[in-house]
mmCIF file with all atom_site columns, C-alpha atoms in Angstrom:
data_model
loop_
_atom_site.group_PDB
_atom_site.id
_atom_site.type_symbol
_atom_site.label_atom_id
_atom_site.label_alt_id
_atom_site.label_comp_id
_atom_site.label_asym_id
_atom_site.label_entity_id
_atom_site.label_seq_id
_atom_site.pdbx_PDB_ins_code
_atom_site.Cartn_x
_atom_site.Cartn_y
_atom_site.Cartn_z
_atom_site.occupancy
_atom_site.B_iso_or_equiv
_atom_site.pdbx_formal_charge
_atom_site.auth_seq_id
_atom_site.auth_comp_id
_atom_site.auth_asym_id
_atom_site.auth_atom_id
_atom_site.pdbx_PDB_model_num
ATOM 1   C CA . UNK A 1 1   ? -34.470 52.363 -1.417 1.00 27.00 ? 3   UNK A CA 1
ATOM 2   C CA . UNK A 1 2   ? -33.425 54.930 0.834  1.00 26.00 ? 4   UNK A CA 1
ATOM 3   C CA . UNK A 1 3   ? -29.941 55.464 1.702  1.00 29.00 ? 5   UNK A CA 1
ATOM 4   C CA . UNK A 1 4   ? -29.903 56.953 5.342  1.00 34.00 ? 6   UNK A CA 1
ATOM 5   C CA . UNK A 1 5   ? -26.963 57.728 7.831  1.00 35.00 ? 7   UNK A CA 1
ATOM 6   C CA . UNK A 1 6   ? -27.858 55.815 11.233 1.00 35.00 ? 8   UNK A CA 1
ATOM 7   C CA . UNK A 1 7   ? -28.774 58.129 14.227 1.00 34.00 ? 9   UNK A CA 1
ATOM 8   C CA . UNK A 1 8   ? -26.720 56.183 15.975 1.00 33.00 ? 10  UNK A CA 1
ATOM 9   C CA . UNK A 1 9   ? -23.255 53.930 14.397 1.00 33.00 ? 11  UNK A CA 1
ATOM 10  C CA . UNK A 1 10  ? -22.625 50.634 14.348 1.00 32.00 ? 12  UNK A CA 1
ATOM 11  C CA . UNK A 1 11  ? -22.028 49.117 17.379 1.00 35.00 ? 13  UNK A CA 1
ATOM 12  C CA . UNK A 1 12  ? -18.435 46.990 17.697 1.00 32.00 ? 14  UNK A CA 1
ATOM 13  C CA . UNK A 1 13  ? -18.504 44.895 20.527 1.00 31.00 ? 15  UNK A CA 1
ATOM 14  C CA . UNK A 1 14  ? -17.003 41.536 19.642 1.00 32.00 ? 16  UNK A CA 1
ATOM 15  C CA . UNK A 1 15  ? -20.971 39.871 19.600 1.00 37.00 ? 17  UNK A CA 1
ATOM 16  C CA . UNK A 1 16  ? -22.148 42.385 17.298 1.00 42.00 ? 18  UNK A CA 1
ATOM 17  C CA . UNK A 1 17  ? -21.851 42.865 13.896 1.00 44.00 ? 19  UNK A CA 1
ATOM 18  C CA . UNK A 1 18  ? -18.690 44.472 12.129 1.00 42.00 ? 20  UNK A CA 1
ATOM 19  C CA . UNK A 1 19  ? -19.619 47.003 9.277  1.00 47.00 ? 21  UNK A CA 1
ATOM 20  C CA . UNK A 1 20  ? -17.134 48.672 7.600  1.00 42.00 ? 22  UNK A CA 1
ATOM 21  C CA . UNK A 1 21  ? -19.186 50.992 5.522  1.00 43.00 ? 23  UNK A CA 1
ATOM 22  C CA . UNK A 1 22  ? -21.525 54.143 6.765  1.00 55.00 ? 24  UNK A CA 1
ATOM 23  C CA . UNK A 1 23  ? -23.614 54.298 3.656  1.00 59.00 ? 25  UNK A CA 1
ATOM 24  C CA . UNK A 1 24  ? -25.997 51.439 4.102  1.00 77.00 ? 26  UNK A CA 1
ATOM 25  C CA . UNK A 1 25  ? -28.753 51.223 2.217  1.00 75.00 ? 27  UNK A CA 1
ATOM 26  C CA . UNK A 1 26  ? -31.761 50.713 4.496  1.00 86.00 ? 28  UNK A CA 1
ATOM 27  C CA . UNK A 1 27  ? -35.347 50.270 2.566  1.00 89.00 ? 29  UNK A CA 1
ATOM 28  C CA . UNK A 1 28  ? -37.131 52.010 4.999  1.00 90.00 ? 30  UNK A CA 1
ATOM 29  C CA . UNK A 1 29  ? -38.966 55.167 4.234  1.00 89.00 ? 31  UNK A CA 1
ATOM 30  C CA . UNK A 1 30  ? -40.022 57.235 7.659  1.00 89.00 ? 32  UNK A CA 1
ATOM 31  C CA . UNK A 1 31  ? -41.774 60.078 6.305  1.00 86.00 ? 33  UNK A CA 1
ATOM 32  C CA . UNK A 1 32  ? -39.354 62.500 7.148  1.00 88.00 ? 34  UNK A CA 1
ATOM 33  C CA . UNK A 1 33  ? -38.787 61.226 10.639 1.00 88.00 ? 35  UNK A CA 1
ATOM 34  C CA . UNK A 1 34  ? -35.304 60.472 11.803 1.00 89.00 ? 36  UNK A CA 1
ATOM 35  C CA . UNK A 1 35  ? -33.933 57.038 11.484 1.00 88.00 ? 37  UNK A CA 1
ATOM 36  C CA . UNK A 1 36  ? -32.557 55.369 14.379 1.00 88.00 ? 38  UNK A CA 1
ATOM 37  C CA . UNK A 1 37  ? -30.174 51.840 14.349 1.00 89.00 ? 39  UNK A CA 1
ATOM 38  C CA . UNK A 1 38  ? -30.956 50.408 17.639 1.00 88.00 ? 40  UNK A CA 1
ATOM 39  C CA . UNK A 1 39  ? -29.174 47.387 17.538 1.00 90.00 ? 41  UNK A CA 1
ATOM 40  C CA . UNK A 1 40  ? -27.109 44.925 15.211 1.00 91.00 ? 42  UNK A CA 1
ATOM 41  C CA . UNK A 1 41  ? -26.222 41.468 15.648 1.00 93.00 ? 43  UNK A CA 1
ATOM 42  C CA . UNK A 1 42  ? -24.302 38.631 13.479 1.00 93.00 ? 44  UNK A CA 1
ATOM 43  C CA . UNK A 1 43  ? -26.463 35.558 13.840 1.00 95.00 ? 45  UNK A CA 1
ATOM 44  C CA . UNK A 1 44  ? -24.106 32.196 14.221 1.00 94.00 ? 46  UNK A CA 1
ATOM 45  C CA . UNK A 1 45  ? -25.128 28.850 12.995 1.00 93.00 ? 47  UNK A CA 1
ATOM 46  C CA . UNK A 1 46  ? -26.440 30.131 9.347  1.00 93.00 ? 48  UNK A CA 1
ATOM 47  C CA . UNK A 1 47  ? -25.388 28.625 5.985  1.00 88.00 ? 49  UNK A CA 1
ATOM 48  C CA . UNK A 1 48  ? -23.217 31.961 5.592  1.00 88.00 ? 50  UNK A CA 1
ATOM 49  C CA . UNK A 1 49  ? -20.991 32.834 8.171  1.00 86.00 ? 51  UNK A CA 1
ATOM 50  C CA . UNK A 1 50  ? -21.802 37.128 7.495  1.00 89.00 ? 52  UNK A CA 1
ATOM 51  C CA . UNK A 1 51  ? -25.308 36.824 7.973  1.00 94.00 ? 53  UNK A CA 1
ATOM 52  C CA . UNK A 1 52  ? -25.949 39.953 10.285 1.00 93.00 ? 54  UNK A CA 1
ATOM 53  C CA . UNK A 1 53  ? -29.637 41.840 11.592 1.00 95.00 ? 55  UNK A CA 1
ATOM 54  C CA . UNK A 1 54  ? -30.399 45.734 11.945 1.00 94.00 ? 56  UNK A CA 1
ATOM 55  C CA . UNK A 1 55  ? -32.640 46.577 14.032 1.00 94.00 ? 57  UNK A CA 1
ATOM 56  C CA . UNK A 1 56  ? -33.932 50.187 12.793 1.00 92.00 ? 58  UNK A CA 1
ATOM 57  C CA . UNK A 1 57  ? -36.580 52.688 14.354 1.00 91.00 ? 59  UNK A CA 1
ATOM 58  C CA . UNK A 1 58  ? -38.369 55.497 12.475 1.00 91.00 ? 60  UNK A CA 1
ATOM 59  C CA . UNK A 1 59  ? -38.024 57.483 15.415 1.00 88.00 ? 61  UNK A CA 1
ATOM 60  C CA . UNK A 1 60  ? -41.458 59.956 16.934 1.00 84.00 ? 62  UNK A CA 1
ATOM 61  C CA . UNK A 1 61  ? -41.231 62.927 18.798 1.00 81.00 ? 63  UNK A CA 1
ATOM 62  C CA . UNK A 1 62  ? -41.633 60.723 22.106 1.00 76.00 ? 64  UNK A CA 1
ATOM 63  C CA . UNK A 1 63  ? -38.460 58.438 20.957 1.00 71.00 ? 65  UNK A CA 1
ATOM 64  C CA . UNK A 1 64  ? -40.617 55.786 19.906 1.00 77.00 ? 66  UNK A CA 1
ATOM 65  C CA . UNK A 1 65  ? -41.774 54.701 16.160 1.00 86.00 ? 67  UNK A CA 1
ATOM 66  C CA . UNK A 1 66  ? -42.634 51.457 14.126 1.00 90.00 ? 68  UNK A CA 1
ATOM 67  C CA . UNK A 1 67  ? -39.152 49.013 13.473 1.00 93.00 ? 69  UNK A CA 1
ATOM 68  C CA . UNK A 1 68  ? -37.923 47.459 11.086 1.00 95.00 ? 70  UNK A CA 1
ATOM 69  C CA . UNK A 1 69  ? -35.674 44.161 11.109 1.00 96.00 ? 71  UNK A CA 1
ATOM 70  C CA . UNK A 1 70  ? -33.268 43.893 7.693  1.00 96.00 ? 72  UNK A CA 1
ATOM 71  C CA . UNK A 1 71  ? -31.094 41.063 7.285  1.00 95.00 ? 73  UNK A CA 1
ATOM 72  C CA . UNK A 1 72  ? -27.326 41.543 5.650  1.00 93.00 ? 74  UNK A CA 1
ATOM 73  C CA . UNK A 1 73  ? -24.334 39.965 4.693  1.00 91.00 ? 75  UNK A CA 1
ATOM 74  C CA . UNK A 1 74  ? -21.446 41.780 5.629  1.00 85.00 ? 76  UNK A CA 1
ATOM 75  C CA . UNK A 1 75  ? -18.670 40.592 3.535  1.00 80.00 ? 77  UNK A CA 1
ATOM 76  C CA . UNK A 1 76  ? -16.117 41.998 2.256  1.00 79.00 ? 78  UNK A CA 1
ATOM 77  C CA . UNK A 1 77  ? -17.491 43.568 -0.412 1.00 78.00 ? 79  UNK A CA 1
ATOM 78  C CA . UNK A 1 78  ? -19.516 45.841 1.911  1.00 78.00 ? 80  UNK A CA 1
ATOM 79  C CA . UNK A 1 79  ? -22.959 45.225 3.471  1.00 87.00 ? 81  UNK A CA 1
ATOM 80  C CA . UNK A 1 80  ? -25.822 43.963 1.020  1.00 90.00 ? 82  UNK A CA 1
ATOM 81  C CA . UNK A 1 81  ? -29.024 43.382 1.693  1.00 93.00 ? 83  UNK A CA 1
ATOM 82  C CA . UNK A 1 82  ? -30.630 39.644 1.965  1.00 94.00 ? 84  UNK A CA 1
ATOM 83  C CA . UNK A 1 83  ? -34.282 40.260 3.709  1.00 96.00 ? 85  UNK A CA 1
ATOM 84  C CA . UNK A 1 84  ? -36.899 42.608 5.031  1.00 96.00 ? 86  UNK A CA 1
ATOM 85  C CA . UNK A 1 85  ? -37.340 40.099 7.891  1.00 97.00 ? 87  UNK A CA 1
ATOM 86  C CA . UNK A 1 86  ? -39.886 42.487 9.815  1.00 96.00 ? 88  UNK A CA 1
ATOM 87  C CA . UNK A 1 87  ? -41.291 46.173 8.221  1.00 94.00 ? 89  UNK A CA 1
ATOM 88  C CA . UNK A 1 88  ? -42.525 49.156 9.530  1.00 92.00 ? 90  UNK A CA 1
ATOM 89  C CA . UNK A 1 89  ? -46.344 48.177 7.923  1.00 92.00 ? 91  UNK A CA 1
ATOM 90  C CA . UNK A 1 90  ? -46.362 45.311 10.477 1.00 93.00 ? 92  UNK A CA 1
ATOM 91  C CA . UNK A 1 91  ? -47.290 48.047 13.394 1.00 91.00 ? 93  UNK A CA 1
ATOM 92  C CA . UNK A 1 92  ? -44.433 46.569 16.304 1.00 94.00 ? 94  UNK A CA 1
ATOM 93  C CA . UNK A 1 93  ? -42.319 49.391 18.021 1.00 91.00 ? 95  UNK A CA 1
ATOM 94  C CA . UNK A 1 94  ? -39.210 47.200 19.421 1.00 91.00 ? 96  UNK A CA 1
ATOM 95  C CA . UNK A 1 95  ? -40.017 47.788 23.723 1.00 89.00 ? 97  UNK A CA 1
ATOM 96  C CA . UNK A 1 96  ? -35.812 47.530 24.642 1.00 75.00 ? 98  UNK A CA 1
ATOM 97  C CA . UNK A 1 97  ? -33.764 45.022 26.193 1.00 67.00 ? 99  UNK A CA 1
ATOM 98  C CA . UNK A 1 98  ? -32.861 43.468 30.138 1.00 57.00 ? 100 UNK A CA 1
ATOM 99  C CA . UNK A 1 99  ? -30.706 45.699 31.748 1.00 59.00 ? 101 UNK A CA 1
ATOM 100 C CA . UNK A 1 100 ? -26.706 45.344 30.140 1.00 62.00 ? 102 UNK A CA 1
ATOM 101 C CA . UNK A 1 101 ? -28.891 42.975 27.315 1.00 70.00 ? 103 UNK A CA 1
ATOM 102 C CA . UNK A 1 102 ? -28.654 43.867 23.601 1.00 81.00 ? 104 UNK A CA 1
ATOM 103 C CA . UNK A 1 103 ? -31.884 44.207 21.785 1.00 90.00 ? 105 UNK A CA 1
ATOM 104 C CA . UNK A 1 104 ? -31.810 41.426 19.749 1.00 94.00 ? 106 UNK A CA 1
ATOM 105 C CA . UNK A 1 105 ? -31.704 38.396 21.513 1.00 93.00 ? 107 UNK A CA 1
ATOM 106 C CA . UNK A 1 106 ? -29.192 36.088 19.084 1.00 94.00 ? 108 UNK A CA 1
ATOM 107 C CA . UNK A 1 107 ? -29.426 32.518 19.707 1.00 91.00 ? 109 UNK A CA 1
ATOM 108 C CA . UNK A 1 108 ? -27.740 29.914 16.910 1.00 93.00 ? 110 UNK A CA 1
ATOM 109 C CA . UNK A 1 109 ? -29.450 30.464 13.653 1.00 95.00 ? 111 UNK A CA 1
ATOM 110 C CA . UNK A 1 110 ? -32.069 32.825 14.899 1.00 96.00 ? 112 UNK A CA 1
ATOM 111 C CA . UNK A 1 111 ? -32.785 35.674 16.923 1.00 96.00 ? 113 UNK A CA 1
ATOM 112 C CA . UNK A 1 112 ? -36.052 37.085 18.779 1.00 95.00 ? 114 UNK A CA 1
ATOM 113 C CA . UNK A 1 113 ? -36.962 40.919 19.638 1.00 95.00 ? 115 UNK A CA 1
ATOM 114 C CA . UNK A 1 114 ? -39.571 42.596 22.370 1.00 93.00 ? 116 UNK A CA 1
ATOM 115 C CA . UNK A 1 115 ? -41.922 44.628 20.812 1.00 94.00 ? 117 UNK A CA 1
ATOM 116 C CA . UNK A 1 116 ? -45.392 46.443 21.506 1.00 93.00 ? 118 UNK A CA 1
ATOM 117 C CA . UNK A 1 117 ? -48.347 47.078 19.198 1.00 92.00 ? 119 UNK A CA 1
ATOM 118 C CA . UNK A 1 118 ? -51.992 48.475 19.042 1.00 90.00 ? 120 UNK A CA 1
ATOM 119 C CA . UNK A 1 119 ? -55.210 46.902 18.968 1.00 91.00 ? 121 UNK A CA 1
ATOM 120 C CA . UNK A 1 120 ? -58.461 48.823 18.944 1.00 88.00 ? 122 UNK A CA 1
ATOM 121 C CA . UNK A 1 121 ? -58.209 52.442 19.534 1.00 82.00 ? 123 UNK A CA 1
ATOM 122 C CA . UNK A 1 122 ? -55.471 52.163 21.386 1.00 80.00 ? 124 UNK A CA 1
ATOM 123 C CA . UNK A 1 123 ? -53.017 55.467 21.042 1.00 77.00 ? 125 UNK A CA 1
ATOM 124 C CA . UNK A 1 124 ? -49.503 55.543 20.075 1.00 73.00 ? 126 UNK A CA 1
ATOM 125 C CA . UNK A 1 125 ? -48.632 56.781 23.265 1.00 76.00 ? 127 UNK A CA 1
ATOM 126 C CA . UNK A 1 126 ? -50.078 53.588 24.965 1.00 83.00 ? 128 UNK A CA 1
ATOM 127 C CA . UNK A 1 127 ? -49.306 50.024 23.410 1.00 88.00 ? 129 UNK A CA 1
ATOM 128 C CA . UNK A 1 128 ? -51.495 47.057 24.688 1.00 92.00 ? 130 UNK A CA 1
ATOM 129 C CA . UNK A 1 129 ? -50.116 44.308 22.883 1.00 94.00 ? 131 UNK A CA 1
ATOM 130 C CA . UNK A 1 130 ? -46.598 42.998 23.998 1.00 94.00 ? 132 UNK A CA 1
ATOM 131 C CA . UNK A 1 131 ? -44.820 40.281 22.116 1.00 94.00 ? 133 UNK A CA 1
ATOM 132 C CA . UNK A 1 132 ? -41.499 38.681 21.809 1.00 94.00 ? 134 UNK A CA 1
ATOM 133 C CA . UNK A 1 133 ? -40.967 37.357 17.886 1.00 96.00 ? 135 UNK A CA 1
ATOM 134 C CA . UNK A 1 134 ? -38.514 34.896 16.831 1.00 96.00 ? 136 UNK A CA 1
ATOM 135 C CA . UNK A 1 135 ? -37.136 34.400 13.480 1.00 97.00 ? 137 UNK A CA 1
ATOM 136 C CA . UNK A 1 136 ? -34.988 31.084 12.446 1.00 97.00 ? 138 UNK A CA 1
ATOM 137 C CA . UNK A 1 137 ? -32.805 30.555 9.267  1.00 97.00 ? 139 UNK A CA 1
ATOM 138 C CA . UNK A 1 138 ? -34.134 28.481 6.941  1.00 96.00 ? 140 UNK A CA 1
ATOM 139 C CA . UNK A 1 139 ? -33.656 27.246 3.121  1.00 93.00 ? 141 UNK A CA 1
ATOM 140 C CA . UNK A 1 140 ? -31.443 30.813 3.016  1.00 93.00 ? 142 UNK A CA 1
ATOM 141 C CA . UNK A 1 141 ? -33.660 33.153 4.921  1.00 96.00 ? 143 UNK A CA 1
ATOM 142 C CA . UNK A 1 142 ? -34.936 33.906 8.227  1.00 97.00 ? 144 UNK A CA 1
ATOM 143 C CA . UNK A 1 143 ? -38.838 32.588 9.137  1.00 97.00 ? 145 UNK A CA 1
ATOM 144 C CA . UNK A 1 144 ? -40.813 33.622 11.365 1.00 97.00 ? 146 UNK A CA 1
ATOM 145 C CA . UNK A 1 145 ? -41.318 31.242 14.888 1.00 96.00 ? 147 UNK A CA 1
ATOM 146 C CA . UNK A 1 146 ? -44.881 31.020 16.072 1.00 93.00 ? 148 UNK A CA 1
ATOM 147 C CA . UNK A 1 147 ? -47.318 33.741 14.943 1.00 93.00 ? 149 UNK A CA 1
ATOM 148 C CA . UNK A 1 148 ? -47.480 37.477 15.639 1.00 93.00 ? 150 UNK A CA 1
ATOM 149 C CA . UNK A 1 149 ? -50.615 38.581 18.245 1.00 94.00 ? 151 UNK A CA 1
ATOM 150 C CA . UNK A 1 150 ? -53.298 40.492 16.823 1.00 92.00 ? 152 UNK A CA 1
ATOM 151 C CA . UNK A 1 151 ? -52.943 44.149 16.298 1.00 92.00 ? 153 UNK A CA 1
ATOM 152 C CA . UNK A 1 152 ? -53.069 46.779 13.942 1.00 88.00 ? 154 UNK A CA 1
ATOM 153 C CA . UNK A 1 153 ? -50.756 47.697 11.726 1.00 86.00 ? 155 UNK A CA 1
ATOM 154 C CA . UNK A 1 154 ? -48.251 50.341 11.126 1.00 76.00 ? 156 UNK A CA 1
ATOM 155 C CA . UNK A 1 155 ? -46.973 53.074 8.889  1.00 62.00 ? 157 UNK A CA 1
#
């Protein structure tokens, strides 16, 4: 597990998640690229009232790079991971939010994220598969909604 500073820290308004510690631990290994945090958000109507998501970029040259979505609780105690809800191997670069949105779109118990991929010899540089996912709590974890497009995979 890698234990990497965030390009970018926490954010604090009163929908997003509050972290009190800068170490987290995020199991996400980019090669040597810099890792970005591009968005955190607590997720209401869960069987634990800390449950929070990171949404994390290995970020390119270009600003782009394959996410990753981690799942948290953020007691007390400090942040500790509960799921790899989405990994880098699963080839989706997150594609940004509306205008004023937030990244992750939190609705109660679950969330959903834009994201682009590659199919065929399609280069990094241009994506040609768009998707939003969705992820619901369930039995203690979040599931997937629905099932991801085709594409190829990631890192």
């Amino acid at each position: 597990m890698l234990s990497s500073r965030p390009a970018t820290s926490w954010p604090s308004p009163s929908n997003r998640a509050s972290i009190r510690s800068r170490a987290v631990q995020y199991p996400v290994d980019c090669h040597g690229l810099p890792l970005g945090v591009l968005g955190t958000a607590r997720i209401p109507g869960t069987s634990r009232p800390d449950v929070t998501v990171v949404l994390v970029q290995c970020l390119w040259e270009d600003g782009t790079g394959w996410g990753s979505v981690l799942s948290y609780s953020t007691a007390k105690a400090g942040p500790k991971l509960l799921q790899v809800v989405l990994s880098l191997r699963e080839g989706w670069t997150p594609t940004g939010a509306p205008a004023g949105g937030s990244v992750i779109a939190v609705r109660r118990g679950g969330f959903a994220i834009h994201v682009a991929g590659a199919k065929g010899n399609a280069p990094r540089c241009c994506l040609n598969v768009f998707a939003t996912l969705s992820w619901q709590w369930k039995d203690g974890r979040f599931e997937e909604v629905g099932q991801q497009p085709k594409h190829d995979p990631g890192a």
